[in-house]
Coordinates of C-alpha atoms in Angstrom, one line a residue:
X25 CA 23.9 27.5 -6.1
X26 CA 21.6 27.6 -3.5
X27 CA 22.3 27.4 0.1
X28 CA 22.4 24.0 1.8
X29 CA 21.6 23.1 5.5
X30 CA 23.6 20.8 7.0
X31 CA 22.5 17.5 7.1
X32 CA 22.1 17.5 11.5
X33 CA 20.2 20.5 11.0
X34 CA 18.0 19.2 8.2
X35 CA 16.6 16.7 10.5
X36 CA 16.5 18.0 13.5
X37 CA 14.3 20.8 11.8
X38 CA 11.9 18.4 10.2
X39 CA 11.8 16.0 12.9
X40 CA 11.5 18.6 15.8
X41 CA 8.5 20.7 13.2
X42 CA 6.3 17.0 12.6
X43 CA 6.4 16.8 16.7
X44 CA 5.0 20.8 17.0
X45 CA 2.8 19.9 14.9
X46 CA 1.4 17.2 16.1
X47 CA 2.6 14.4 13.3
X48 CA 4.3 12.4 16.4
X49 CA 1.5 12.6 19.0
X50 CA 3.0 13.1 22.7
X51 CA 3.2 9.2 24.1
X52 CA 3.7 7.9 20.3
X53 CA 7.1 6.6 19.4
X54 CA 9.1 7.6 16.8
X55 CA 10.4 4.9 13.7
X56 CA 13.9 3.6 14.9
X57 CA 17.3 5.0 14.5
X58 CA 17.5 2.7 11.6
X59 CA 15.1 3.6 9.5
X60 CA 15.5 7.1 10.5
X61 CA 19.2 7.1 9.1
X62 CA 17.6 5.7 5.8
X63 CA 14.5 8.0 5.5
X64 CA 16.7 10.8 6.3
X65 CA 19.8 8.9 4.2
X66 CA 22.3 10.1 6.8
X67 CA 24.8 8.0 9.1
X68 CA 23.8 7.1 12.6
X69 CA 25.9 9.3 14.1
X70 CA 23.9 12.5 12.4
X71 CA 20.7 10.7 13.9
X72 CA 21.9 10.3 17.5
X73 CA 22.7 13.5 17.8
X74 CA 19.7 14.6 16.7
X75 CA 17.9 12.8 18.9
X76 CA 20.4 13.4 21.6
X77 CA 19.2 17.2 21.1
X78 CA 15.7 16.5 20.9
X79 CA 16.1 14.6 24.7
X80 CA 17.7 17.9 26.3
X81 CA 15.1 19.6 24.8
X82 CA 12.9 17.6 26.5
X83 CA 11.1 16.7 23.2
X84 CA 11.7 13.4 23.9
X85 CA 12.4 10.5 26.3
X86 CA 15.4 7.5 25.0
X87 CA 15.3 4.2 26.8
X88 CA 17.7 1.8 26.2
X89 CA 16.8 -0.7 22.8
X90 CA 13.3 1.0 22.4
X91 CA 12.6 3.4 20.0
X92 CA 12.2 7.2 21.4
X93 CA 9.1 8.6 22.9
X94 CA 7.4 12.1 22.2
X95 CA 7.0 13.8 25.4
X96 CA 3.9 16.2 26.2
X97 CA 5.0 19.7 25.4
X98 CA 4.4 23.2 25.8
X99 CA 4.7 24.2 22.3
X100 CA 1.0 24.5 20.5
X101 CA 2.3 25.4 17.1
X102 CA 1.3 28.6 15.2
X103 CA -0.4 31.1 16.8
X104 CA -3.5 33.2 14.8
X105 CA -1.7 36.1 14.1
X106 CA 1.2 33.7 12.3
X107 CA -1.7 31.6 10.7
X108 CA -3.3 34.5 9.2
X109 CA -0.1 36.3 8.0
X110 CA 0.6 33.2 5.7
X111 CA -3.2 33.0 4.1
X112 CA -2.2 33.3 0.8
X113 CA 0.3 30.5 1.1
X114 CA -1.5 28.1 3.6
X115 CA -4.5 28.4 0.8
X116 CA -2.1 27.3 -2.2
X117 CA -0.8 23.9 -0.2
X118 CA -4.8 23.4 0.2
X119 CA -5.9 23.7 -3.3
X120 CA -2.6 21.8 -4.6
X121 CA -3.1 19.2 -2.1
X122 CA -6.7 18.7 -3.4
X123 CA -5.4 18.4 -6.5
X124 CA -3.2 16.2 -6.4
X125 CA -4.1 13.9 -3.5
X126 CA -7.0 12.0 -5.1
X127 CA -4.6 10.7 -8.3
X128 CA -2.3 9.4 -5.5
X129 CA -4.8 8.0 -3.2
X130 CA -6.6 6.0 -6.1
X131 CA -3.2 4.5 -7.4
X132 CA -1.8 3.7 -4.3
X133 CA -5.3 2.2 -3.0
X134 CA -5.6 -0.4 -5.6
X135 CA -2.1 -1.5 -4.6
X136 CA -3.6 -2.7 -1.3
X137 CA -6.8 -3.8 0.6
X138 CA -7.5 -0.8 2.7
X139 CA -9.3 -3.0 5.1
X140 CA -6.1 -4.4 6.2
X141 CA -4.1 -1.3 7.1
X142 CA -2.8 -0.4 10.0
X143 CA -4.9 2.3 11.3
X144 CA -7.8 1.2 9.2
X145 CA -10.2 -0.3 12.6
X146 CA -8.4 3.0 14.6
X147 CA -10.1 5.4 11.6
X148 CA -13.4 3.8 11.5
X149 CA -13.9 3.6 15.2
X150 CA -12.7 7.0 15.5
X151 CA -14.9 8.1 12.4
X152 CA -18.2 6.8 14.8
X153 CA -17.6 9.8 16.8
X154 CA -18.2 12.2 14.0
X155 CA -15.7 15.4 13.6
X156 CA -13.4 15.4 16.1
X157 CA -9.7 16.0 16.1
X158 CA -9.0 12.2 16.9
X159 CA -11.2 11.1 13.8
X160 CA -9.2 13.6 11.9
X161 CA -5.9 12.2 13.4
X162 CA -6.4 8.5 12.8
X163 CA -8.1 9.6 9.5
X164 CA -4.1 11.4 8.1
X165 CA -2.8 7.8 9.6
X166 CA -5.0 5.6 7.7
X167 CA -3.8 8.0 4.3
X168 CA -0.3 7.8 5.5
X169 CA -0.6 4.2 5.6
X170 CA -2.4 3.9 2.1
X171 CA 0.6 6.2 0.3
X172 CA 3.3 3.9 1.8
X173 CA 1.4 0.8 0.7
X174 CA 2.5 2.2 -3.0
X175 CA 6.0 1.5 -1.6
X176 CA 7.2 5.0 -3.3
X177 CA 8.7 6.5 -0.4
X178 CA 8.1 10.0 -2.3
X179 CA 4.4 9.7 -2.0
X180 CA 4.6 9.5 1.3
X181 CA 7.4 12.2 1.5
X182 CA 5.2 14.8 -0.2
X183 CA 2.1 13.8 2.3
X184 CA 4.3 15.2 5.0
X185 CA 5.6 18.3 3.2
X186 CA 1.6 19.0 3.0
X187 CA 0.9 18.1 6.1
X188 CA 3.7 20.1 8.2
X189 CA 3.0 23.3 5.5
X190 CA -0.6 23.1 5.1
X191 CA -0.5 22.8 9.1
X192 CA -3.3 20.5 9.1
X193 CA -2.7 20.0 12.9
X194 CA -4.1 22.9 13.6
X195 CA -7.3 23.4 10.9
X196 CA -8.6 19.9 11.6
X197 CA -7.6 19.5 15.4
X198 CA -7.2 22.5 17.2
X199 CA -8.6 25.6 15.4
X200 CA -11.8 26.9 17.4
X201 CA -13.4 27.6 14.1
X202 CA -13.1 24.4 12.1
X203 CA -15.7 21.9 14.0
X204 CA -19.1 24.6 13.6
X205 CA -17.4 25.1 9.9
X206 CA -17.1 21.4 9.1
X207 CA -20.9 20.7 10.5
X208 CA -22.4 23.0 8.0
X209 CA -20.7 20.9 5.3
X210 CA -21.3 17.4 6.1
X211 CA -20.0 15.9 3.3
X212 CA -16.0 16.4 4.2
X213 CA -16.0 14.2 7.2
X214 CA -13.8 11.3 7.9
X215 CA -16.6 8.5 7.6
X216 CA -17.5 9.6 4.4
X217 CA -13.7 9.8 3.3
X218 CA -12.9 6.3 4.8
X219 CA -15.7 4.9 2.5
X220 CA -14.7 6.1 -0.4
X221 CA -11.4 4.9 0.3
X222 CA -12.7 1.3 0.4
X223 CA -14.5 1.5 -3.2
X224 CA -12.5 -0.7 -5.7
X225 CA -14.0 1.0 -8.8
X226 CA -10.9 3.9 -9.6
X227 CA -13.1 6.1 -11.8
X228 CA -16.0 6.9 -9.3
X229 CA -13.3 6.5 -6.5
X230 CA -11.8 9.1 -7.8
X231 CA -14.2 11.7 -8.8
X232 CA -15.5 11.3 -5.4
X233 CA -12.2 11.9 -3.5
X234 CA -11.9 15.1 -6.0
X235 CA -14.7 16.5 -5.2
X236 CA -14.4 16.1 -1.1
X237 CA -11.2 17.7 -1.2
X238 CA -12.3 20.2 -3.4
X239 CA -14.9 20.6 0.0
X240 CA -11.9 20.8 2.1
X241 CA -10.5 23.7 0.4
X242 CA -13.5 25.7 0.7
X243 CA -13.5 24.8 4.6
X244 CA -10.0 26.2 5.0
X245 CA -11.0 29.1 3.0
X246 CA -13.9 29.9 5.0
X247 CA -11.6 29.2 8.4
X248 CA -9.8 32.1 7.3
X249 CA -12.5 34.3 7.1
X250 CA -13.7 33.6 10.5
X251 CA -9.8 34.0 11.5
X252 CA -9.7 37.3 9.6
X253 CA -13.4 38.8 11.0
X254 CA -12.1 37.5 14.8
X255 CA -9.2 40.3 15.2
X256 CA -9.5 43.9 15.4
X257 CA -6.8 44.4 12.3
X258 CA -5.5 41.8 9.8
X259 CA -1.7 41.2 9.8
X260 CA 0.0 41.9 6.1
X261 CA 0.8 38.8 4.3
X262 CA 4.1 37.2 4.5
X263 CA 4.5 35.1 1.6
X264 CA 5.6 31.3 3.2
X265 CA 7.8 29.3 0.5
X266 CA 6.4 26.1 -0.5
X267 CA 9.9 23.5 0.3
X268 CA 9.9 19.9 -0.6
X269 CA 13.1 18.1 -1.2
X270 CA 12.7 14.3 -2.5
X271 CA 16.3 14.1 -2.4
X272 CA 16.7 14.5 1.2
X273 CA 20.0 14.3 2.4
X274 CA 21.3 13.1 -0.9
X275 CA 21.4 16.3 -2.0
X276 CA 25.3 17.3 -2.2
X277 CA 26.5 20.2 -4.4
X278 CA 28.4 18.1 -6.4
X279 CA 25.4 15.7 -7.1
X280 CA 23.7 18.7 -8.1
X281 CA 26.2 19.8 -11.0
X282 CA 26.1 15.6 -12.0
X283 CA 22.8 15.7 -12.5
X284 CA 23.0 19.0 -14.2
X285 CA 25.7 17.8 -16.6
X286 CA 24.1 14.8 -17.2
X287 CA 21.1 16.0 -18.1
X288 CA 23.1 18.3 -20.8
X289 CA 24.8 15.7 -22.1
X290 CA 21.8 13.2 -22.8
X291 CA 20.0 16.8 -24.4
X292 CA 22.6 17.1 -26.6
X293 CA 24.2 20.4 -25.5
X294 CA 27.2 19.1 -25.0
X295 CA 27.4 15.9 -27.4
X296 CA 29.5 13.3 -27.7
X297 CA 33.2 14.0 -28.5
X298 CA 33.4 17.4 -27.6
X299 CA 34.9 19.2 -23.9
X300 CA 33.2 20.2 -21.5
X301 CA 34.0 23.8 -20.1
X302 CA 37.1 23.7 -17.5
X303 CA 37.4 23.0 -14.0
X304 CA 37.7 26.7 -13.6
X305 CA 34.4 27.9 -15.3
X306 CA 32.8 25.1 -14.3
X307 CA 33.4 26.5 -10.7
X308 CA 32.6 29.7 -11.4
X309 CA 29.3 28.9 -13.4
X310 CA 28.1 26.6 -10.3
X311 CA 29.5 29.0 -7.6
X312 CA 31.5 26.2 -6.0
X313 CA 35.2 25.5 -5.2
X314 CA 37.3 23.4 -8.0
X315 CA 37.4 20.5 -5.5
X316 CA 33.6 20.1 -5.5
X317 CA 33.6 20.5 -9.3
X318 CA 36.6 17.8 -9.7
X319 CA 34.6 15.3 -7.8
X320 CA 31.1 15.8 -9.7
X321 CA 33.5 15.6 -13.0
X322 CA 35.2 12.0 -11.1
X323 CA 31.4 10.6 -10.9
X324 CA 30.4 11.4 -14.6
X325 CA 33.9 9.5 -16.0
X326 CA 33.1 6.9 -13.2
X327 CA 29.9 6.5 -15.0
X328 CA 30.9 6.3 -18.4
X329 CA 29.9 10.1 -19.4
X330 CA 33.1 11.3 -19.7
X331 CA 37.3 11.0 -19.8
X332 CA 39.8 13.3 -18.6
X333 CA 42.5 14.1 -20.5
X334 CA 46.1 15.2 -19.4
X335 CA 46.2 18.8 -21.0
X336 CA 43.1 18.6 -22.8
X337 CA 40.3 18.9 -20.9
X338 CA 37.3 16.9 -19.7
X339 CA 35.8 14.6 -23.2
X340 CA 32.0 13.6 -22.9
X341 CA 31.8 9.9 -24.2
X342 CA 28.9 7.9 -25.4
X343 CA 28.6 5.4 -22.3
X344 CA 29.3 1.7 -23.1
X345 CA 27.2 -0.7 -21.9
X346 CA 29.8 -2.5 -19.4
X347 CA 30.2 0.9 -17.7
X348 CA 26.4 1.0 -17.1
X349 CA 26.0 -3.0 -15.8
X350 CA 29.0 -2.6 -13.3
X351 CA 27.5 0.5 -11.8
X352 CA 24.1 -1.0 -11.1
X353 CA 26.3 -3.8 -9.5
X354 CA 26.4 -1.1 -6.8
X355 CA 24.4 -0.5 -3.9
X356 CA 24.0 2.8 -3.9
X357 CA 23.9 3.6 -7.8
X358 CA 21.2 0.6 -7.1
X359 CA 19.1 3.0 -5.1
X360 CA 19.6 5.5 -7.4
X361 CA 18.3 4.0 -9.9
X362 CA 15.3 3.3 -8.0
X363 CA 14.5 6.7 -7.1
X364 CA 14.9 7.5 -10.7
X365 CA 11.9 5.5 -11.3
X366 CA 9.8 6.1 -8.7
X367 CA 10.1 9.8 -9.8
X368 CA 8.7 8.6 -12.9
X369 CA 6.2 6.4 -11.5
X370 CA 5.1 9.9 -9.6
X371 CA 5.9 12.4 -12.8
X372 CA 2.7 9.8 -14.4
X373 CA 0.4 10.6 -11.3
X374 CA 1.2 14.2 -11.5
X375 CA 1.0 15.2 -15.7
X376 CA -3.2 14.8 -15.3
X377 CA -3.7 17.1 -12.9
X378 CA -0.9 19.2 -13.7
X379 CA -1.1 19.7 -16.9
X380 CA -5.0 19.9 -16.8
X381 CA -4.2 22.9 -14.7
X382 CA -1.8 25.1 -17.2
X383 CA -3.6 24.0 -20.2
X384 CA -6.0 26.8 -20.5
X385 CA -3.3 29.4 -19.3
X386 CA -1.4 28.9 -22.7
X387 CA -1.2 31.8 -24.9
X388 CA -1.4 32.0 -28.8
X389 CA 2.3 32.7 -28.5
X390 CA 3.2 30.1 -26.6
X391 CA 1.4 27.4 -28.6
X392 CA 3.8 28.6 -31.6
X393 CA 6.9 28.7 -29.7
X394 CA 6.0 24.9 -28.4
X395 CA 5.2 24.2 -32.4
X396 CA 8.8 25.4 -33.5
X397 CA 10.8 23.7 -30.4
X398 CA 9.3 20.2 -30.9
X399 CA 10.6 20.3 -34.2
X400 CA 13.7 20.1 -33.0
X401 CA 16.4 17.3 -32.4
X402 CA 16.1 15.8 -29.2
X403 CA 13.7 15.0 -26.6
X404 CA 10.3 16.8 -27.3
X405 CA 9.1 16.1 -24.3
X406 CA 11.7 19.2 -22.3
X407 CA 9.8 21.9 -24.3
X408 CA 6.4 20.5 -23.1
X409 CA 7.6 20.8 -19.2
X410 CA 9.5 23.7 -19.3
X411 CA 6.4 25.7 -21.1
X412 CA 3.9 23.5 -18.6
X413 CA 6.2 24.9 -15.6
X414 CA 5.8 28.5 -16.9
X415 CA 1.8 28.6 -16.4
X416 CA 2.1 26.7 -13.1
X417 CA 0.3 29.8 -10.8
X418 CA 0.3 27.7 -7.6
X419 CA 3.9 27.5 -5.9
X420 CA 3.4 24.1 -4.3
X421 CA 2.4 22.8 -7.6
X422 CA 5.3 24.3 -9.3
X423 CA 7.9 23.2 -6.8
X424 CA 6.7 19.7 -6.6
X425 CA 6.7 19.3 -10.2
X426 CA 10.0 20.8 -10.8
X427 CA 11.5 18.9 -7.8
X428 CA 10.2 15.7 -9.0
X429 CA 11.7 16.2 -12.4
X430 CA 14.9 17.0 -10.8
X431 CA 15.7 13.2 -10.5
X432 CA 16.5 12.0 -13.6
X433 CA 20.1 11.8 -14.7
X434 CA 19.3 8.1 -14.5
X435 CA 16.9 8.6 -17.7
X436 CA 19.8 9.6 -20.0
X437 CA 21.7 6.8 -19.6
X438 CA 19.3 5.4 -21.9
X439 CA 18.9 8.5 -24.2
X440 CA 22.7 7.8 -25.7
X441 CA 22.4 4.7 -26.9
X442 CA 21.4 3.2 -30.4
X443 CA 19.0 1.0 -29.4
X444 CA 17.4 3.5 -27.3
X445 CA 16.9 5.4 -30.3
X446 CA 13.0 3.9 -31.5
X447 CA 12.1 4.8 -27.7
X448 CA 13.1 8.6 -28.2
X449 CA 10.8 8.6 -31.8
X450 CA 7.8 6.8 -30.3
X451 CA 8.0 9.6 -26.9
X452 CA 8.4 12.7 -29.2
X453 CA 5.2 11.1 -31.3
X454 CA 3.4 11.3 -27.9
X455 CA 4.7 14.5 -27.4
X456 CA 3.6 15.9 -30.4
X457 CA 0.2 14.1 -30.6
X458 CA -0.3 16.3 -27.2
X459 CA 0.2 19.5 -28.8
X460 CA -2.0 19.2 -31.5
X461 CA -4.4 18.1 -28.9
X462 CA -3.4 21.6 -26.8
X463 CA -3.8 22.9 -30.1
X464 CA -7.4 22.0 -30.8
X465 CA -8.0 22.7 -27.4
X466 CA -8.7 19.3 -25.9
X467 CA -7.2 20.0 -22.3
X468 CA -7.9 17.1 -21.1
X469 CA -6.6 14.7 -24.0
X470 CA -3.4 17.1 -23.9
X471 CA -3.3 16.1 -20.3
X472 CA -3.7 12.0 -21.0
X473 CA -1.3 12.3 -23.4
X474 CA 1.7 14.0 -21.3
X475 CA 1.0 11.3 -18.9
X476 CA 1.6 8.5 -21.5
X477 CA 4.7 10.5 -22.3
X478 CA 5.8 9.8 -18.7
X479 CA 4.1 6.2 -18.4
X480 CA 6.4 5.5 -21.7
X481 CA 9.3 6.6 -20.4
X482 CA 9.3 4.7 -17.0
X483 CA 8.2 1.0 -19.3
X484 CA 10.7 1.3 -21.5
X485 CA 13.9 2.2 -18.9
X486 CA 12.3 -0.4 -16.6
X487 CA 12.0 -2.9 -19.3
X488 CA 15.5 -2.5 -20.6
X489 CA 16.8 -2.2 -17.2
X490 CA 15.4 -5.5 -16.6
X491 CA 16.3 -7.0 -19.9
X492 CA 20.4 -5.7 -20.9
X493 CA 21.4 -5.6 -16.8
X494 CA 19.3 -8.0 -15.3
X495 CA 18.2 -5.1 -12.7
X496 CA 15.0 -6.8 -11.5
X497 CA 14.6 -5.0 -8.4
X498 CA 12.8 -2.2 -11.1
X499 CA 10.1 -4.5 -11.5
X500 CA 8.5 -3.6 -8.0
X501 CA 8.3 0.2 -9.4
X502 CA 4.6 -0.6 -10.7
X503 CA 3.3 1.5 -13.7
X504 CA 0.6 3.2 -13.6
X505 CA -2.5 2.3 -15.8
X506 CA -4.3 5.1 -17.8
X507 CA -7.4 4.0 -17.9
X508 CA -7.9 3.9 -14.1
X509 CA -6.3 7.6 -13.8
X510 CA -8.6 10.2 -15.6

């Protein structure tokens, strides 16, 4: 399995990288050790000595009961040489980011009035000075604070991953290049943007965010040139991999092998009644110790998924409904769950745009492999993805997609029982209706229809998580509407 940082490391790393790069401005303060230990999902003893390290580093100053403050430093991030020998990469967040931004923005503007956010009156008088890297500054703020206003902390997760990868620090505030750049191409500017972010009418809101992005990508692109023709030689690329982790510091080894025997279970490979492999293989296969492999196996029976037997081996079960209710008494199965469906809620945002971007890369071949595996038992919808991720060219867009599938051993809870059985027929319909529209090429109704496969999926587990365990904390997971998304 892969490697895992620890979890001090984890955050000092990310916390010490958003201060380089200019994320926490010097003389802003940083959110409280509170909420750090809860965006970070680490104990407060992780958290102070991160920020313990961060003091002696002189990073940042600590007064007693006030939050800590980010001290001016010496470190001005990436130099040119660095920039340039991570074009290639730097250029994928860019065109990802445009593509995916404006789907989020729209849905998590109509949650909120964007007059009343925090840094709304900060952008706009900042905006009155034109392109400048405080415009630009309290212009990321004001979209930072229209993501949150979705209240999925994974939108506003993924902002960050752009922001810190895509270094936009440095290409809208510091780079020597961007302002002359920007001025030939006045329609990307932070007025314009904030405007647009005030329009209540999603469709034009949206094509108009798609296509000043799309602006912003060419901006970068031409950066790079002006980069590229002002040093005598250009570096050799060095690949920089795209990382985003939604599960941050949740992400044990053993919570990887639950979710990776859970989602086996709910597919069917291994059903109910039969053993799963032993402790032993089960080690081996996952490249962990037995002991890690004996406490993933104690969380499945804990669940329902599965029994132990003396001398037998480990049984998979078909989960009974009492087993399910108790568990969501819990806090942190609670929170779980939630996560489970705000992936969701972002797996609907994502299938347009993603899917409108493999579409046309599918072969003849692959259309008549995706024919024979939706035929199949099971859930139709796994072929779909799986094929989807194979044409997915850009690495941010693949890793984001795949990592935002990654949380859903919640979803198969729901796959294994009876009732859940009309559910399963009425996605693999959808499912199959998006072929034949991938089939007649109709990209773009392939794309609405993966989307609904998604929006389906996160109605009917919040509805019956609502309805059988009374779980009405998944009512604030909101569900995207497809007519306001195209």
């Amino acid at each position: 399995m892969k490697r895992q940082e620890t979890r001090f490391s984890y955050v000092y790393e990310d916390l010490k990288k958003r201060i380089v790069s200019g994320q926490f401005q010097p003389g802003s303060k940083l959110p409280s050790s509170r909420n750090l230990c809860e965006e970070y999902n680490v104990g407060i003893a992780t958290i102070t000595r991160v920020l313990d390290t961060l003091k002696a580093e002189k990073f940042i100053d600590i007064q007693i009961r006030q939050a800590p403050v980010v001290l001016p430093h010496n470190l001005t991030g990436p130099g040119i040489t660095a920039i340039l020998e991570q074009r290639d990469s730097i250029l994928q967040v860019y065109e990802t980011y445009g593509r995916l931004l404006p789907y989020l923005l729209v849905f998590a503007s109509h949650n909120c009035s964007v007059e009343s956010m925090p840094h709304y009156r900060q952008a706009q008088r900042a905006a009155q000075q034109g392109i400048c890297s405080e415009s630009w500054k309290a212009l990321i703020a004001l979209t930072r604070d229209i993501l949150s206003a979705s209240h999925n902390p994974l939108l506003c997760d993924l902002h960050t991953a752009f922001e810190l990868q895509g270094n936009f620090a440095y290409f809208l505030e510091k780079c020597s290049f961007s302002q002359d750049i920007m001025y030939r191409r006045p329609t990307f500017e932070p007025r314009s943007i904030i405007e647009v972010l005030s329009e209540r009418d999603p469709v034009e809101q949206y094509h108009h965010l798609k296509a000043l992005y799309q602006d912003m990508s060419a901006i970068i692109t031409e950066i790079f040139i002006q980069l590229s023709d002002s040093v005598a030689k250009v570096p050799t690329q060095t690949p920089a991999a795209f990382e985003w982790n939604p599960l941050r510091g949740k992400d044990y080894y053993y919570t990887r092998i639950v979710r990776d025997l859970t989602r086996k279970i709910g597919t069917g490979i291994y059903p109910a009644g039969t053993y799963l492999p032993y402790e032993a293989q089960l080690a081996k296969q996952y490249g962990v110790s037995a002991y890690t492999v004996r406490k993933a196996l104690g969380l499945l029976e804990q669940r329902g998924y599965t029994k132990t037997l003396n001398g037998k081996g480990t049984m998979v079960l078909t989960p009974d409904q009492l087993n399910t209710e108790l568990s969501l008494m819990d806090f942190t199965t609670k929170r779980d769950a939630l996560t489970y469906l705000y992936s969701l809620q972002l797996m609907v945002l994502l299938s347009y745009p993603v899917a409108a971007y493999a579409a046309p890369h599918f072969s003849e071949n692959d259309l008549v492999v995706l024919a024979d595996q939706i035929k199949k038992p099971g859930i139709a919808l796994t072929s779909s993805f799986q094929m989807i991720s194979k044409h997915l060219s850009l690495e941010p867009l693949q890793v984001i997609w795949h990592e935002t599938s990654q949380i859903t051993e919640w979803g198969f809870y729901f796959a294994f029982y009876p009732q859940g059985a009309d559910a399963i027929e009425q996605l693999n319909e959808i499912t199959r209706r998006a072929y034949h529209c991938l089939r007649s090429g109709k990209n773009a109704e392939f794309a609405e229809n993966l989307a609904d496969s998604y929006r389906m999926i996160l109605a009917s587990v919040q509805a019956y998580m609502v309805e059988q365990y009374n779980f009405t904390e998944a009512l604030s997971v909101q569900v995207p509407d497809r007519d306001s998304l195209k």
